[in-house]
mmCIF file of C-alpha atoms in Angstrom:
data_model
loop_
_atom_site.group_PDB
_atom_site.id
_atom_site.type_symbol
_atom_site.label_atom_id
_atom_site.label_comp_id
_atom_site.label_asym_id
_atom_site.label_seq_id
_atom_site.Cartn_x
_atom_site.Cartn_y
_atom_site.Cartn_z
ATOM 1 C CA MET S 1 -10.641 -5.715 5.794
ATOM 2 C CA LYS S 2 -10.874 -7.498 2.536
ATOM 3 C CA LEU S 3 -12.654 -7.449 -0.736
ATOM 4 C CA ARG S 4 -14.175 -10.761 0.202
ATOM 5 C CA SER S 5 -15.817 -13.046 -2.201
ATOM 6 C CA LEU S 6 -19.366 -14.273 -1.843
ATOM 7 C CA ILE S 7 -18.108 -17.600 -0.518
ATOM 8 C CA ALA S 8 -17.950 -16.363 3.064
ATOM 9 C CA PRO S 9 -19.619 -13.033 3.764
ATOM 10 C CA LEU S 10 -16.408 -11.504 4.627
ATOM 11 C CA ILE S 11 -17.406 -8.576 6.114
ATOM 12 C CA ALA S 12 -20.866 -9.494 5.939
ATOM 13 C CA ILE S 13 -22.998 -6.819 7.167
ATOM 14 C CA PRO S 14 -25.613 -7.586 9.719
ATOM 15 C CA VAL S 15 -28.602 -5.415 9.801
ATOM 16 C CA VAL S 16 -30.980 -6.644 7.303
ATOM 17 C CA ALA S 17 -31.446 -3.118 6.620
ATOM 18 C CA VAL S 18 -34.200 -1.860 4.519
ATOM 19 C CA LEU S 19 -33.644 1.817 4.856
ATOM 20 C CA ALA S 20 -36.795 3.125 3.410
ATOM 21 C CA ALA S 21 -35.929 4.945 0.257
ATOM 22 C CA CYS S 22 -38.158 7.901 -0.263
ATOM 23 C CA SER S 23 -39.075 7.880 -3.899
ATOM 24 C CA SER S 24 -37.565 10.765 -5.758
ATOM 25 C CA GLY S 25 -39.195 10.065 -9.056
ATOM 26 C CA ALA S 26 -35.757 10.057 -10.660
ATOM 27 C CA SER S 27 -35.135 7.836 -13.634
ATOM 28 C CA ALA S 28 -32.627 5.010 -13.502
ATOM 29 C CA GLY S 29 -30.215 7.288 -15.243
ATOM 30 C CA GLY S 30 -30.579 10.038 -12.670
ATOM 31 C CA ASP S 31 -31.108 13.755 -13.244
ATOM 32 C CA ALA S 32 -28.156 16.112 -13.425
ATOM 33 C CA THR S 33 -30.282 18.841 -11.864
ATOM 34 C CA SER S 34 -31.451 16.728 -8.920
ATOM 35 C CA SER S 35 -30.453 17.763 -5.440
ATOM 36 C CA ALA S 36 -28.483 15.263 -3.384
ATOM 37 C CA HIS S 37 -31.369 14.374 -1.074
ATOM 38 C CA GLU S 38 -33.369 13.086 -4.034
ATOM 39 C CA LEU S 39 -30.829 10.416 -4.946
ATOM 40 C CA LYS S 40 -31.780 6.817 -4.213
ATOM 41 C CA VAL S 41 -28.851 4.489 -3.523
ATOM 42 C CA ALA S 42 -28.964 0.691 -3.241
ATOM 43 C CA VAL S 43 -26.095 -1.225 -1.632
ATOM 44 C CA VAL S 44 -25.867 -4.973 -2.216
ATOM 45 C CA LEU S 45 -23.758 -6.822 0.340
ATOM 46 C CA GLY S 46 -22.332 -10.317 0.519
ATOM 47 C CA GLY S 47 -22.965 -10.448 4.260
ATOM 48 C CA LEU S 48 -24.425 -8.476 7.133
ATOM 49 C CA ALA S 49 -24.444 -4.735 7.555
ATOM 50 C CA ASN S 50 -23.330 -4.820 11.185
ATOM 51 C CA ASP S 51 -20.426 -7.243 10.919
ATOM 52 C CA GLY S 52 -17.955 -4.645 12.166
ATOM 53 C CA GLY S 53 -15.913 -5.115 9.013
ATOM 54 C CA PHE S 54 -15.950 -4.800 5.248
ATOM 55 C CA ASN S 55 -19.700 -4.979 4.672
ATOM 56 C CA GLN S 56 -20.425 -2.557 7.462
ATOM 57 C CA TYR S 57 -18.061 -0.017 5.928
ATOM 58 C CA ALA S 58 -20.355 0.306 2.907
ATOM 59 C CA ALA S 59 -23.516 0.359 5.001
ATOM 60 C CA ASP S 60 -22.078 2.981 7.344
ATOM 61 C CA ALA S 61 -21.184 5.251 4.419
ATOM 62 C CA ALA S 62 -24.702 5.006 3.028
ATOM 63 C CA HIS S 63 -26.212 5.651 6.463
ATOM 64 C CA ALA S 64 -23.921 8.673 6.980
ATOM 65 C CA LEU S 65 -25.042 10.338 3.748
ATOM 66 C CA GLU S 66 -28.654 9.472 4.474
ATOM 67 C CA LYS S 67 -28.436 11.146 7.889
ATOM 68 C CA LYS S 68 -27.075 14.251 6.181
ATOM 69 C CA GLY S 69 -30.073 14.262 3.854
ATOM 70 C CA GLU S 70 -27.982 13.683 0.725
ATOM 71 C CA ILE S 71 -29.444 10.312 -0.261
ATOM 72 C CA THR S 72 -32.021 7.722 0.677
ATOM 73 C CA ALA S 73 -30.590 4.235 0.942
ATOM 74 C CA GLN S 74 -31.608 0.614 0.680
ATOM 75 C CA ILE S 75 -29.280 -2.097 1.992
ATOM 76 C CA ARG S 76 -29.599 -5.657 0.685
ATOM 77 C CA GLU S 77 -27.752 -8.124 2.905
ATOM 78 C CA SER S 78 -26.382 -11.651 2.591
ATOM 79 C CA VAL S 79 -26.499 -11.987 -1.185
ATOM 80 C CA THR S 80 -24.335 -15.039 -1.794
ATOM 81 C CA THR S 81 -24.675 -16.070 -5.444
ATOM 82 C CA SER S 82 -24.059 -14.321 -8.755
ATOM 83 C CA SER S 83 -27.599 -15.028 -9.917
ATOM 84 C CA ASP S 84 -29.070 -13.446 -6.783
ATOM 85 C CA ALA S 85 -26.778 -10.444 -7.159
ATOM 86 C CA GLU S 86 -27.805 -9.900 -10.764
ATOM 87 C CA ALA S 87 -31.471 -10.211 -9.807
ATOM 88 C CA ALA S 88 -31.011 -7.548 -7.140
ATOM 89 C CA PHE S 89 -29.189 -5.206 -9.524
ATOM 90 C CA ARG S 90 -31.938 -5.591 -12.135
ATOM 91 C CA GLN S 91 -34.606 -4.962 -9.525
ATOM 92 C CA TYR S 92 -33.053 -1.711 -8.340
ATOM 93 C CA ALA S 93 -32.405 -0.538 -11.904
ATOM 94 C CA SER S 94 -36.026 -1.171 -12.828
ATOM 95 C CA GLN S 95 -37.158 0.727 -9.720
ATOM 96 C CA GLY S 96 -35.269 3.829 -10.790
ATOM 97 C CA TYR S 97 -32.450 3.841 -8.255
ATOM 98 C CA ASP S 98 -29.871 6.484 -9.092
ATOM 99 C CA LEU S 99 -26.910 4.413 -7.909
ATOM 100 C CA ILE S 100 -26.473 0.681 -7.360
ATOM 101 C CA ILE S 101 -23.401 -0.559 -5.488
ATOM 102 C CA GLY S 102 -22.135 -4.132 -5.717
ATOM 103 C CA TRP S 103 -19.992 -4.370 -2.581
ATOM 104 C CA GLY S 104 -17.530 -7.233 -2.839
ATOM 105 C CA LEU S 105 -14.991 -8.842 -5.123
ATOM 106 C CA ASP S 106 -17.342 -11.474 -6.522
ATOM 107 C CA PHE S 107 -20.043 -8.949 -7.431
ATOM 108 C CA ALA S 108 -17.919 -7.270 -10.100
ATOM 109 C CA ASN S 109 -18.818 -9.511 -13.036
ATOM 110 C CA SER S 110 -22.488 -9.346 -12.107
ATOM 111 C CA VAL S 111 -22.347 -5.545 -11.986
ATOM 112 C CA PHE S 112 -20.854 -5.307 -15.468
ATOM 113 C CA THR S 113 -23.319 -7.868 -16.858
ATOM 114 C CA VAL S 114 -26.361 -5.957 -15.642
ATOM 115 C CA ALA S 115 -24.832 -2.565 -16.491
ATOM 116 C CA LYS S 116 -24.664 -3.588 -20.154
ATOM 117 C CA GLU S 117 -28.349 -4.495 -20.036
ATOM 118 C CA GLN S 118 -29.256 -1.268 -18.218
ATOM 119 C CA PRO S 119 -27.169 1.487 -19.838
ATOM 120 C CA LYS S 120 -29.183 4.273 -18.197
ATOM 121 C CA ALA S 121 -28.566 2.978 -14.658
ATOM 122 C CA HIS S 122 -25.489 3.881 -12.632
ATOM 123 C CA PHE S 123 -23.357 1.327 -10.806
ATOM 124 C CA ILE S 124 -20.267 0.999 -8.638
ATOM 125 C CA ALA S 125 -18.197 -2.164 -8.971
ATOM 126 C CA THR S 126 -15.624 -3.028 -6.326
ATOM 127 C CA GLY S 127 -12.615 -5.287 -6.567
ATOM 128 C CA SER S 128 -8.856 -5.571 -6.593
ATOM 129 C CA ALA S 129 -6.565 -2.953 -8.117
ATOM 130 C CA ASP S 130 -7.190 -4.215 -11.666
ATOM 131 C CA ILE S 131 -10.791 -3.045 -11.472
ATOM 132 C CA LEU S 132 -9.618 0.567 -11.660
ATOM 133 C CA THR S 133 -9.034 0.202 -15.411
ATOM 134 C CA LYS S 134 -12.509 -1.192 -16.066
ATOM 135 C CA ALA S 135 -14.718 1.846 -15.453
ATOM 136 C CA THR S 136 -17.313 2.452 -18.169
ATOM 137 C CA ALA S 137 -19.887 5.097 -19.044
ATOM 138 C CA ASN S 138 -22.281 3.763 -16.400
ATOM 139 C CA VAL S 139 -19.969 1.838 -14.053
ATOM 140 C CA GLU S 140 -17.496 3.537 -11.732
ATOM 141 C CA THR S 141 -14.992 1.387 -9.880
ATOM 142 C CA TRP S 142 -13.435 1.323 -6.432
ATOM 143 C CA THR S 143 -10.768 -0.476 -4.452
ATOM 144 C CA TYR S 144 -8.607 0.215 -1.439
ATOM 145 C CA ALA S 145 -4.836 0.240 -1.091
ATOM 146 C CA SER S 146 -4.304 -3.111 0.612
ATOM 147 C CA ASP S 147 -0.594 -2.427 0.892
ATOM 148 C CA GLN S 148 -1.310 0.761 2.841
ATOM 149 C CA GLN S 149 -3.871 -1.007 5.007
ATOM 150 C CA GLY S 150 -1.257 -3.596 5.903
ATOM 151 C CA TYR S 151 1.485 -1.028 6.349
ATOM 152 C CA LEU S 152 -0.569 1.091 8.756
ATOM 153 C CA THR S 153 -1.593 -1.984 10.734
ATOM 154 C CA GLY S 154 2.046 -3.008 11.076
ATOM 155 C CA TRP S 155 3.088 0.555 11.879
ATOM 156 C CA VAL S 156 0.589 0.766 14.748
ATOM 157 C CA ALA S 157 1.663 -2.691 15.921
ATOM 158 C CA GLY S 158 5.233 -1.408 16.028
ATOM 159 C CA LYS S 159 4.190 1.662 17.994
ATOM 160 C CA THR S 160 2.862 -0.568 20.777
ATOM 161 C CA GLY S 161 6.372 -1.864 21.448
ATOM 162 C CA LEU S 162 4.953 -5.375 21.807
ATOM 163 C CA SER S 163 6.934 -8.296 20.406
ATOM 164 C CA PRO S 164 6.765 -10.984 19.126
ATOM 165 C CA VAL S 165 3.757 -10.238 16.923
ATOM 166 C CA GLY S 166 1.575 -13.099 15.724
ATOM 167 C CA VAL S 167 -1.124 -13.223 13.057
ATOM 168 C CA VAL S 168 -4.371 -15.223 13.100
ATOM 169 C CA ASP S 169 -6.601 -14.958 10.039
ATOM 170 C CA GLY S 170 -8.977 -17.027 7.964
ATOM 171 C CA GLN S 171 -7.197 -17.557 4.663
ATOM 172 C CA LEU S 172 -4.113 -16.358 2.858
ATOM 173 C CA ALA S 173 -5.214 -15.336 -0.629
ATOM 174 C CA PRO S 174 -4.045 -12.904 -3.324
ATOM 175 C CA PHE S 175 -6.240 -10.134 -1.928
ATOM 176 C CA ASN S 176 -4.576 -10.178 1.493
ATOM 177 C CA GLU S 177 -1.123 -11.516 0.705
ATOM 178 C CA THR S 178 -0.036 -7.972 -0.136
ATOM 179 C CA THR S 179 -1.519 -6.775 3.133
ATOM 180 C CA TYR S 180 0.632 -9.086 5.195
ATOM 181 C CA LYS S 181 3.815 -8.337 3.283
ATOM 182 C CA ALA S 182 3.213 -4.644 3.914
ATOM 183 C CA LEU S 183 2.427 -5.297 7.566
ATOM 184 C CA THR S 184 5.982 -6.548 8.035
ATOM 185 C CA LEU S 185 7.352 -3.343 6.488
ATOM 186 C CA GLY S 186 5.215 -1.103 8.694
ATOM 187 C CA LEU S 187 6.142 -3.055 11.809
ATOM 188 C CA LYS S 188 9.857 -2.730 11.108
ATOM 189 C CA ASP S 189 9.613 0.975 10.275
ATOM 190 C CA ALA S 190 7.936 1.697 13.615
ATOM 191 C CA ASN S 191 9.926 -0.770 15.706
ATOM 192 C CA PRO S 192 13.057 -2.222 14.055
ATOM 193 C CA SER S 193 13.617 -4.613 16.957
ATOM 194 C CA ALA S 194 10.160 -6.220 16.696
ATOM 195 C CA THR S 195 9.943 -9.878 15.685
ATOM 196 C CA GLU S 196 7.142 -11.831 14.036
ATOM 197 C CA LEU S 197 5.885 -15.346 14.513
ATOM 198 C CA LYS S 198 4.797 -17.485 11.593
ATOM 199 C CA PRO S 199 1.204 -16.467 10.709
ATOM 200 C CA ILE S 200 -1.597 -18.964 11.223
ATOM 201 C CA PHE S 201 -4.413 -19.102 8.660
ATOM 202 C CA THR S 202 -7.195 -21.389 9.826
ATOM 203 C CA GLY S 203 -8.909 -21.687 6.445
ATOM 204 C CA SER S 204 -12.226 -20.410 7.798
ATOM 205 C CA TRP S 205 -13.577 -16.891 8.066
ATOM 206 C CA GLU S 206 -16.402 -17.977 10.338
ATOM 207 C CA ASP S 207 -15.094 -20.603 12.809
ATOM 208 C CA PRO S 208 -14.243 -19.032 16.205
ATOM 209 C CA ALA S 209 -13.179 -22.373 17.690
ATOM 210 C CA LEU S 210 -10.435 -22.839 15.099
ATOM 211 C CA ALA S 211 -9.343 -19.230 15.586
ATOM 212 C CA ASN S 212 -9.255 -19.724 19.344
ATOM 213 C CA GLN S 213 -6.937 -22.702 18.937
ATOM 214 C CA ALA S 214 -4.720 -20.736 16.549
ATOM 215 C CA ALA S 215 -4.514 -17.789 18.930
ATOM 216 C CA LYS S 216 -3.613 -20.083 21.825
ATOM 217 C CA ALA S 217 -0.838 -21.556 19.672
ATOM 218 C CA GLN S 218 0.531 -18.064 18.974
ATOM 219 C CA ILE S 219 0.418 -17.209 22.667
ATOM 220 C CA ALA S 220 2.213 -20.437 23.526
ATOM 221 C CA ALA S 221 4.891 -19.454 21.000
ATOM 222 C CA GLY S 222 5.397 -16.179 22.858
ATOM 223 C CA ALA S 223 3.122 -13.702 21.062
ATOM 224 C CA LYS S 224 2.508 -10.481 22.966
ATOM 225 C CA LEU S 225 0.259 -9.042 20.258
ATOM 226 C CA ILE S 226 -1.988 -10.847 17.775
ATOM 227 C CA VAL S 227 -2.989 -9.133 14.543
ATOM 228 C CA THR S 228 -6.345 -10.405 13.339
ATOM 229 C CA GLY S 229 -9.446 -9.235 11.461
ATOM 230 C CA ALA S 230 -13.058 -8.279 12.023
ATOM 231 C CA GLU S 231 -14.633 -11.561 10.973
ATOM 232 C CA GLY S 232 -16.956 -14.283 12.141
ATOM 233 C CA TYR S 233 -13.986 -16.075 13.687
ATOM 234 C CA THR S 234 -12.788 -13.052 15.682
ATOM 235 C CA PRO S 235 -14.499 -13.799 19.022
ATOM 236 C CA GLY S 236 -12.307 -16.895 19.300
ATOM 237 C CA VAL S 237 -9.147 -14.818 18.970
ATOM 238 C CA LEU S 238 -10.317 -12.233 21.478
ATOM 239 C CA SER S 239 -11.273 -14.786 24.122
ATOM 240 C CA ALA S 240 -7.876 -16.504 23.818
ATOM 241 C CA ALA S 241 -6.073 -13.166 24.072
ATOM 242 C CA LYS S 242 -8.041 -12.191 27.162
ATOM 243 C CA ALA S 243 -7.294 -15.496 28.839
ATOM 244 C CA GLY S 244 -3.625 -15.208 27.894
ATOM 245 C CA GLY S 245 -3.261 -11.610 29.020
ATOM 246 C CA ILE S 246 -2.112 -10.257 25.642
ATOM 247 C CA ALA S 247 -3.371 -7.591 23.236
ATOM 248 C CA THR S 248 -4.933 -7.809 19.782
ATOM 249 C CA LEU S 249 -5.043 -5.457 16.827
ATOM 250 C CA GLY S 250 -7.512 -5.562 13.947
ATOM 251 C CA ALA S 251 -10.774 -6.611 15.592
ATOM 252 C CA SER S 252 -13.792 -4.336 15.771
ATOM 253 C CA SER S 253 -15.000 -2.924 19.052
ATOM 254 C CA THR S 254 -18.233 -4.826 18.345
ATOM 255 C CA SER S 255 -16.579 -8.158 17.498
ATOM 256 C CA SER S 256 -17.346 -9.481 20.973
ATOM 257 C CA SER S 257 -17.587 -8.374 24.593
ATOM 258 C CA ASP S 258 -13.888 -9.222 25.000
ATOM 259 C CA ALA S 259 -12.792 -6.533 22.531
ATOM 260 C CA LYS S 260 -12.810 -3.804 25.166
ATOM 261 C CA ALA S 261 -10.385 -5.759 27.307
ATOM 262 C CA VAL S 262 -7.789 -6.664 24.664
ATOM 263 C CA ASN S 263 -8.198 -4.939 21.304
ATOM 264 C CA ILE S 264 -6.321 -1.665 20.736
ATOM 265 C CA GLY S 265 -8.083 -0.723 17.497
ATOM 266 C CA LEU S 266 -8.138 -1.505 13.790
ATOM 267 C CA VAL S 267 -7.360 0.001 10.434
ATOM 268 C CA LYS S 268 -10.766 0.378 8.839
ATOM 269 C CA LEU S 269 -12.209 1.708 5.628
ATOM 270 C CA ASP S 270 -14.134 4.932 5.505
ATOM 271 C CA PHE S 271 -16.081 4.708 2.244
ATOM 272 C CA THR S 272 -17.986 7.908 3.001
ATOM 273 C CA PRO S 273 -15.628 10.334 1.177
ATOM 274 C CA THR S 274 -15.765 8.192 -1.959
ATOM 275 C CA LEU S 275 -19.538 7.877 -1.870
ATOM 276 C CA GLU S 276 -19.830 11.645 -1.438
ATOM 277 C CA GLU S 277 -17.678 12.143 -4.528
ATOM 278 C CA VAL S 278 -19.779 9.699 -6.534
ATOM 279 C CA VAL S 279 -22.926 11.552 -5.464
ATOM 280 C CA ARG S 280 -21.381 14.821 -6.669
ATOM 281 C CA HIS S 281 -20.736 13.291 -10.068
ATOM 282 C CA LEU S 282 -24.344 12.145 -10.244
ATOM 283 C CA GLN S 283 -25.560 15.621 -9.336
ATOM 284 C CA LYS S 284 -23.339 17.281 -11.923
ATOM 285 C CA GLY S 285 -24.328 14.797 -14.600
ATOM 286 C CA ASP S 286 -20.778 13.629 -15.296
ATOM 287 C CA PHE S 287 -21.001 10.143 -13.804
ATOM 288 C CA GLY S 288 -18.940 7.467 -15.512
ATOM 289 C CA LYS S 289 -15.350 6.567 -16.336
ATOM 290 C CA HIS S 290 -14.197 7.453 -12.798
ATOM 291 C CA SER S 291 -12.279 5.140 -10.479
ATOM 292 C CA TYR S 292 -11.395 5.528 -6.815
ATOM 293 C CA THR S 293 -8.874 4.154 -4.338
ATOM 294 C CA SER S 294 -9.201 4.547 -0.576
ATOM 295 C CA THR S 295 -5.804 5.357 0.954
ATOM 296 C CA ILE S 296 -4.267 6.598 4.175
ATOM 297 C CA ALA S 297 -3.618 9.983 2.575
ATOM 298 C CA ASN S 298 -7.222 10.607 1.510
ATOM 299 C CA LYS S 299 -8.521 9.304 4.871
ATOM 300 C CA GLY S 300 -10.174 6.336 3.220
ATOM 301 C CA LEU S 301 -8.064 4.154 5.528
ATOM 302 C CA ILE S 302 -8.104 5.221 9.148
ATOM 303 C CA PHE S 303 -7.036 3.867 12.542
ATOM 304 C CA ALA S 304 -10.214 3.664 14.592
ATOM 305 C CA ASP S 305 -11.801 2.183 17.724
ATOM 306 C CA ILE S 306 -8.672 3.251 19.625
ATOM 307 C CA ASN S 307 -8.611 1.555 22.993
ATOM 308 C CA GLN S 308 -5.918 1.767 25.664
ATOM 309 C CA VAL S 309 -5.675 -1.745 27.118
ATOM 310 C CA GLY S 310 -3.574 -2.993 29.977
ATOM 311 C CA ALA S 311 -1.733 -5.518 27.819
ATOM 312 C CA ALA S 312 -0.439 -2.707 25.578
ATOM 313 C CA PRO S 313 0.846 -0.062 27.977
ATOM 314 C CA GLY S 314 3.283 1.255 25.384
ATOM 315 C CA LEU S 315 0.619 2.392 22.931
ATOM 316 C CA PRO S 316 1.154 6.167 22.621
ATOM 317 C CA LYS S 317 -1.668 8.244 24.049
ATOM 318 C CA ASP S 318 -1.472 10.425 20.952
ATOM 319 C CA ILE S 319 -1.519 7.527 18.473
ATOM 320 C CA ALA S 320 -4.418 9.139 16.570
ATOM 321 C CA ASP S 321 -2.367 12.317 16.091
ATOM 322 C CA GLN S 322 0.622 10.276 14.980
ATOM 323 C CA VAL S 323 -1.500 8.490 12.388
ATOM 324 C CA ASP S 324 -2.818 11.855 11.143
ATOM 325 C CA GLU S 325 0.748 13.089 10.788
ATOM 326 C CA LEU S 326 1.661 9.968 8.833
ATOM 327 C CA ALA S 327 -1.311 10.570 6.536
ATOM 328 C CA LYS S 328 -0.214 14.164 5.920
ATOM 329 C CA LYS S 329 3.299 13.061 5.010
ATOM 330 C CA LEU S 330 1.955 10.448 2.632
ATOM 331 C CA ALA S 331 -0.427 12.958 1.057
ATOM 332 C CA SER S 332 2.355 15.498 0.532
ATOM 333 C CA GLY S 333 4.739 12.937 -0.889
ATOM 334 C CA GLU S 334 7.213 13.425 1.941
ATOM 335 C CA LEU S 335 6.789 9.721 2.706
ATOM 336 C CA LYS S 336 5.836 6.767 0.563
ATOM 337 C CA VAL S 337 4.656 3.348 1.622
ATOM 338 C CA PRO S 338 7.495 0.969 0.747
ATOM 339 C CA SER S 339 6.830 -1.320 -2.188
ATOM 340 C CA VAL S 340 6.102 -4.920 -1.288
ATOM 341 C CA GLY S 341 7.468 -6.067 -4.644
#
């Protein structure tokens, strides 16, 4: 799960969704007295809405609130350039959308550019932790705790009892370097005797053949569990794991037909609580200057798609309850995720 750039629709979200937005007649600036179901929300994605990863997390949140009757939503998929993003933001602002979300690291500058031109429109910009200080009167900002995402992934990996643990991913970059440092900490906290193999980064988010080769290399080196991501390359990892009789962690249940056989789950984002809070601010008329971080404690980061597979017999049957208990301890301050430095 990454705040991917537009270069490779990270968690591109399939579903060229055009969720018909029932016109509410609201102005671009919204109406503090409007009820939630009148709010029109546009989500602009760098990829597909059904990618099983980062892009889908935003689409799923919008769909969830739409099903509850709180908003109507429009999803714009596969926007891959800054100029196209800005055009989309301007379009939705001119059409009177109450909230426009630029979902992805490389959309941030475009969001702020258009927000200055459209001061009565409301936007959400997403990015790394530094974006939290950039909220304005008409732009709220969001990120997720990548250290906690990595820590929880490692913690669950440790709970499986499987070792050595290998990693196969697309690229090592600033946005996920912290994740992998924290993964090591979580793994050791849950299973001090666990060992790790040198991670393999193929350089491509979309090439399953390269990922398949990398996964086979990890298996040949002794990996009993491969940590990966929900990306275009993921089917290659899953097929190698199935053939090698080992487990994976981090793929989506929809990544490929092999996921059911080998993948024990993933730490995913739930953007729904944040979007609900943003909607409340719009309703109350106090939108602006707010920033949000999805964490384990606030259930913005959750362990999902839990799947008991034969290659991971040690995965606790109550792993979901154990994760909930961890979240409670983090929320209360009883525990803290170790600093990655």
